[in-house]
Structure formats: C-alpha cells, structure tokens
Amino acid sequence: MNVGMSTPDPRVSLADNAVVVRMNHAFGHGDRIGNLLMSRAGSGNHYLATAVDGQYTMFDERLALSGFYARSATDGAGAGGMANVNLTWASQDFQAGVRYVDVATTFDPQLGYVPETGIVSTNFFASYTPFVANDLVRQLFLDSSVLRSTNRDDTRVYDRYNFGGSALLMNNAFVSLRLLPAVEEVGAPFKIAAERITVPAGHYDMMVGQFSIDTPPRRTLEGHLGYTTGSSSAGIGARRTRASA
C-alpha cells in the first residue's frame, strides 16, 4: 500500500508519502511467519520500521506460541525496538495464557500504535467455561486476569486485576458478577472531564464491583439491570485505561 498525504495547504500537495509492505506465509495447522515494512518520507524526517512475526502451534493447535519483534529508525532520533510474546492454551472448557510486551523508550510508533513507550507489561489470564446443565444453570463462565506494567527501571505504572463469574441459566437469562481491583501510580498530573478536573500525581488504590442480570431474549418484554460500585478514585483508573489501552 502506498499513500500520499497532503499538507494543511488548501492546494493539493503530496508532501508526505507512506509505504506499507506486508508478507505472510502459512504452513498449515496454524503455523505462519511474516514480515512488515513501513516507511514514511517527505516534509518531515524520514521514518522506517520493520517487524517479523509468527506463530507455532502444538497439540492439535491447542497450544500456540506467537509474537513479533519490531524496530524503528527516525532521522534525528535513535533507533528502538519492541517485542511481544504470547503463549496460549485453548480447549473446550479451559483457556489460559501469558502475554509479555517490552517497548523501548526510543521506539517510534508514528505509523502504528502502542499504549506507551518505555514500559514492560506482563499479562496472565485464564477462563473456565463448563457446561453444567442442571435444573437451573446451563453453563458457567469463570475468568480472571492479572496485568502488571512497569517502567524499564522496574518502577510500577499499574497493577490491574479482573475476577469475574457469569452464569447462563436454563431459560437463557444471564447473570454476571465482576471485581476489578487496581493499583495506579500517576507520575504526572493529567486532566479529565473535559480538562475541568486535574488528577494529581500519586498512588491510587481502587476497587470496582459490577453486577448485572439480563432477562431471557426474544420475549415480549426484555430487560437489563446493572449496578456498579467502587472507590472514589475508580474513575481515574477507568480514564487512564481508556487513554492508554
């Protein structure tokens, strides 16, 4: 793909040119390897980024190892790298995995997107979804995850936890309960609520609880009831999540 981009000048002026090249080869049974090349040249500094990615599966594709490594180089700035590794297991009732992300401070994502530079994140997650089929419950959905993000000097950015349980009832009604504790370290003040409120730097402990129930679908009358409660600083964590997800 080649894209010419104009400047704010009202006349058409293709001052920037971006090129993206993607190559991918599949070996069957979920195995693949690929390469991505991105380049930008024109009115600004020349930019080049390349990455190699792949996936390897075992045990009838239940266990999958995937990931990528990317590097960027920008005129007038240092080169930087980014790595992502995922190991997942998926069977009929049980899914689990671990994800590792390492983004160098000098990595330049100007033609892509990363949450933040200069961070290391580790995410553990698991879920269990058995069919129960008793007189009341048809299927259970139990899941949990732990996400820890630090700066490259190992100082904490945030710890976020997610514990949830849901039940699909025999009449197709759905009940869900979720707990979302978190610890946030705000290094610099930032604004929320259309910049009307300033969140000061500091340490924030948060706990959010959520409960919801949905009546059976395709009935004459359907309804949803949801309730969320949490600490006064829970909104800060939610804002930071949306800003950096």
PDB file of C-alpha atoms in Angstrom, residues 54-176:
ATOM      1  CA  GLY A  54       4.992 -15.660  13.528  1.00  0.00           C
ATOM      2  CA  GLN A  55       3.041 -18.393  15.250  1.00  0.00           C
ATOM      3  CA  TYR A  56       3.743 -22.045  16.059  1.00  0.00           C
ATOM      4  CA  THR A  57       1.099 -24.459  17.345  1.00  0.00           C
ATOM      5  CA  MET A  58       1.238 -27.836  19.074  1.00  0.00           C
ATOM      6  CA  PHE A  59      -1.153 -30.450  20.499  1.00  0.00           C
ATOM      7  CA  ASP A  60      -3.714 -30.136  17.675  1.00  0.00           C
ATOM      8  CA  GLU A  61      -3.399 -26.327  17.746  1.00  0.00           C
ATOM      9  CA  ARG A  62      -4.460 -26.117  21.402  1.00  0.00           C
ATOM     10  CA  LEU A  63      -1.099 -24.654  22.455  1.00  0.00           C
ATOM     11  CA  ALA A  64       0.038 -21.623  20.445  1.00  0.00           C
ATOM     12  CA  LEU A  65       3.241 -19.606  20.688  1.00  0.00           C
ATOM     13  CA  SER A  66       3.094 -16.318  18.804  1.00  0.00           C
ATOM     14  CA  GLY A  67       4.719 -12.925  18.816  1.00  0.00           C
ATOM     15  CA  PHE A  68       6.670 -10.299  16.930  1.00  0.00           C
ATOM     16  CA  TYR A  69       9.765  -8.147  17.139  1.00  0.00           C
ATOM     17  CA  ALA A  70       9.831  -4.662  15.607  1.00  0.00           C
ATOM     18  CA  ARG A  71      12.387  -1.902  15.234  1.00  0.00           C
ATOM     19  CA  SER A  72      12.018   1.701  14.208  1.00  0.00           C
ATOM     20  CA  ALA A  73      14.515   4.283  12.955  1.00  0.00           C
ATOM     21  CA  THR A  74      13.815   8.001  12.566  1.00  0.00           C
ATOM     22  CA  ASP A  75      16.187  10.631  11.176  1.00  0.00           C
ATOM     23  CA  GLY A  76      17.475  12.736  14.049  1.00  0.00           C
ATOM     24  CA  ALA A  77      16.411  10.206  16.710  1.00  0.00           C
ATOM     25  CA  GLY A  78      17.772   6.920  17.986  1.00  0.00           C
ATOM     26  CA  ALA A  79      16.541   3.521  16.866  1.00  0.00           C
ATOM     27  CA  GLY A  80      14.323   1.487  19.185  1.00  0.00           C
ATOM     28  CA  GLY A  81      12.750  -1.949  19.445  1.00  0.00           C
ATOM     29  CA  MET A  82       9.548  -3.559  20.659  1.00  0.00           C
ATOM     30  CA  ALA A  83       8.825  -7.213  21.443  1.00  0.00           C
ATOM     31  CA  ASN A  84       5.577  -9.082  22.047  1.00  0.00           C
ATOM     32  CA  VAL A  85       5.340 -12.779  23.030  1.00  0.00           C
ATOM     33  CA  ASN A  86       2.136 -14.748  23.637  1.00  0.00           C
ATOM     34  CA  LEU A  87       1.696 -18.302  24.897  1.00  0.00           C
ATOM     35  CA  THR A  88      -1.915 -19.530  24.959  1.00  0.00           C
ATOM     36  CA  TRP A  89      -3.778 -22.772  25.595  1.00  0.00           C
ATOM     37  CA  ALA A  90      -7.344 -23.301  24.417  1.00  0.00           C
ATOM     38  CA  SER A  91      -9.506 -26.378  24.879  1.00  0.00           C
ATOM     39  CA  GLN A  92     -13.261 -26.871  25.037  1.00  0.00           C
ATOM     40  CA  ASP A  93     -13.686 -25.746  28.656  1.00  0.00           C
ATOM     41  CA  PHE A  94     -10.375 -24.157  29.629  1.00  0.00           C
ATOM     42  CA  GLN A  95      -8.369 -21.254  28.189  1.00  0.00           C
ATOM     43  CA  ALA A  96      -5.239 -19.696  29.638  1.00  0.00           C
ATOM     44  CA  GLY A  97      -2.246 -17.694  28.553  1.00  0.00           C
ATOM     45  CA  VAL A  98       0.512 -15.262  29.282  1.00  0.00           C
ATOM     46  CA  ARG A  99       1.459 -12.171  27.262  1.00  0.00           C
ATOM     47  CA  TYR A 100       4.727 -10.220  27.531  1.00  0.00           C
ATOM     48  CA  VAL A 101       5.307  -6.791  25.969  1.00  0.00           C
ATOM     49  CA  ASP A 102       8.536  -4.795  26.097  1.00  0.00           C
ATOM     50  CA  VAL A 103       8.635  -1.355  24.432  1.00  0.00           C
ATOM     51  CA  ALA A 104      11.911   0.578  24.384  1.00  0.00           C
ATOM     52  CA  THR A 105      11.864   4.267  25.272  1.00  0.00           C
ATOM     53  CA  THR A 106      13.271   5.140  21.841  1.00  0.00           C
ATOM     54  CA  PHE A 107      10.730   3.078  19.856  1.00  0.00           C
ATOM     55  CA  ASP A 108       8.825   5.353  17.453  1.00  0.00           C
ATOM     56  CA  PRO A 109       5.267   4.148  16.624  1.00  0.00           C
ATOM     57  CA  GLN A 110       4.293   7.023  14.336  1.00  0.00           C
ATOM     58  CA  LEU A 111       2.739   4.704  11.703  1.00  0.00           C
ATOM     59  CA  GLY A 112       1.250   2.341  14.273  1.00  0.00           C
ATOM     60  CA  TYR A 113       0.088   2.425  17.863  1.00  0.00           C
ATOM     61  CA  VAL A 114       1.400   1.261  21.244  1.00  0.00           C
ATOM     62  CA  PRO A 115      -0.022   2.170  24.680  1.00  0.00           C
ATOM     63  CA  GLU A 116       3.194   3.767  25.939  1.00  0.00           C
ATOM     64  CA  THR A 117       6.907   3.667  25.224  1.00  0.00           C
ATOM     65  CA  GLY A 118       9.470   2.692  27.814  1.00  0.00           C
ATOM     66  CA  ILE A 119       7.262   0.100  29.532  1.00  0.00           C
ATOM     67  CA  VAL A 120       7.273  -3.627  30.264  1.00  0.00           C
ATOM     68  CA  SER A 121       3.901  -5.372  30.666  1.00  0.00           C
ATOM     69  CA  THR A 122       3.030  -8.913  31.709  1.00  0.00           C
ATOM     70  CA  ASN A 123      -0.497 -10.263  31.483  1.00  0.00           C
ATOM     71  CA  PHE A 124      -1.720 -13.599  32.896  1.00  0.00           C
ATOM     72  CA  PHE A 125      -5.255 -14.718  32.079  1.00  0.00           C
ATOM     73  CA  ALA A 126      -7.390 -17.835  32.416  1.00  0.00           C
ATOM     74  CA  SER A 127     -11.009 -18.841  31.958  1.00  0.00           C
ATOM     75  CA  TYR A 128     -13.119 -21.921  32.614  1.00  0.00           C
ATOM     76  CA  THR A 129     -16.446 -22.355  30.811  1.00  0.00           C
ATOM     77  CA  PRO A 130     -18.001 -25.713  31.719  1.00  0.00           C
ATOM     78  CA  PHE A 131     -21.482 -26.850  30.707  1.00  0.00           C
ATOM     79  CA  VAL A 132     -23.400 -27.664  33.877  1.00  0.00           C
ATOM     80  CA  ALA A 133     -26.898 -28.384  32.584  1.00  0.00           C
ATOM     81  CA  ASN A 134     -28.625 -28.804  35.926  1.00  0.00           C
ATOM     82  CA  ASP A 135     -32.171 -27.684  36.694  1.00  0.00           C
ATOM     83  CA  LEU A 136     -31.116 -24.006  36.935  1.00  0.00           C
ATOM     84  CA  VAL A 137     -27.784 -23.345  35.181  1.00  0.00           C
ATOM     85  CA  ARG A 138     -26.855 -24.276  31.615  1.00  0.00           C
ATOM     86  CA  GLN A 139     -23.224 -23.011  31.539  1.00  0.00           C
ATOM     87  CA  LEU A 140     -20.752 -21.207  33.803  1.00  0.00           C
ATOM     88  CA  PHE A 141     -18.165 -18.617  32.717  1.00  0.00           C
ATOM     89  CA  LEU A 142     -15.315 -18.070  35.176  1.00  0.00           C
ATOM     90  CA  ASP A 143     -12.381 -15.832  34.221  1.00  0.00           C
ATOM     91  CA  SER A 144      -9.513 -13.911  35.793  1.00  0.00           C
ATOM     92  CA  SER A 145      -6.571 -11.834  34.641  1.00  0.00           C
ATOM     93  CA  VAL A 146      -3.605 -10.019  36.130  1.00  0.00           C
ATOM     94  CA  LEU A 147      -1.925  -7.181  34.235  1.00  0.00           C
ATOM     95  CA  ARG A 148       1.262  -5.586  35.557  1.00  0.00           C
ATOM     96  CA  SER A 149       3.007  -2.720  33.814  1.00  0.00           C
ATOM     97  CA  THR A 150       6.313  -1.185  34.893  1.00  0.00           C
ATOM     98  CA  ASN A 151       8.783   1.338  33.616  1.00  0.00           C
ATOM     99  CA  ARG A 152      12.072  -0.025  32.348  1.00  0.00           C
ATOM    100  CA  ASP A 153      13.663   0.740  35.726  1.00  0.00           C
ATOM    101  CA  ASP A 154      11.072  -1.676  37.257  1.00  0.00           C
ATOM    102  CA  THR A 155       9.019   1.031  38.973  1.00  0.00           C
ATOM    103  CA  ARG A 156       5.299   0.263  38.862  1.00  0.00           C
ATOM    104  CA  VAL A 157       2.971   2.017  36.424  1.00  0.00           C
ATOM    105  CA  TYR A 158      -0.123   0.000  37.357  1.00  0.00           C
ATOM    106  CA  ASP A 159      -1.362  -3.389  38.547  1.00  0.00           C
ATOM    107  CA  ARG A 160      -4.838  -4.323  37.310  1.00  0.00           C
ATOM    108  CA  TYR A 161      -6.847  -7.388  38.266  1.00  0.00           C
ATOM    109  CA  ASN A 162     -10.049  -8.785  36.820  1.00  0.00           C
ATOM    110  CA  PHE A 163     -12.096 -11.529  38.517  1.00  0.00           C
ATOM    111  CA  GLY A 164     -15.440 -12.462  37.044  1.00  0.00           C
ATOM    112  CA  GLY A 165     -18.117 -15.107  37.098  1.00  0.00           C
ATOM    113  CA  SER A 166     -21.234 -15.436  34.950  1.00  0.00           C
ATOM    114  CA  ALA A 167     -23.991 -17.986  34.548  1.00  0.00           C
ATOM    115  CA  LEU A 168     -26.248 -18.759  31.604  1.00  0.00           C
ATOM    116  CA  LEU A 169     -29.486 -20.049  33.076  1.00  0.00           C
ATOM    117  CA  MET A 170     -31.667 -22.750  31.554  1.00  0.00           C
ATOM    118  CA  ASN A 171     -34.199 -20.119  30.449  1.00  0.00           C
ATOM    119  CA  ASN A 172     -31.333 -18.183  28.722  1.00  0.00           C
ATOM    120  CA  ALA A 173     -31.235 -15.425  31.318  1.00  0.00           C
ATOM    121  CA  PHE A 174     -27.696 -14.236  32.089  1.00  0.00           C
ATOM    122  CA  VAL A 175     -26.232 -13.226  35.477  1.00  0.00           C
ATOM    123  CA  SER A 176     -22.758 -11.714  35.910  1.00  0.00           C
TER     124      SER A 176
END
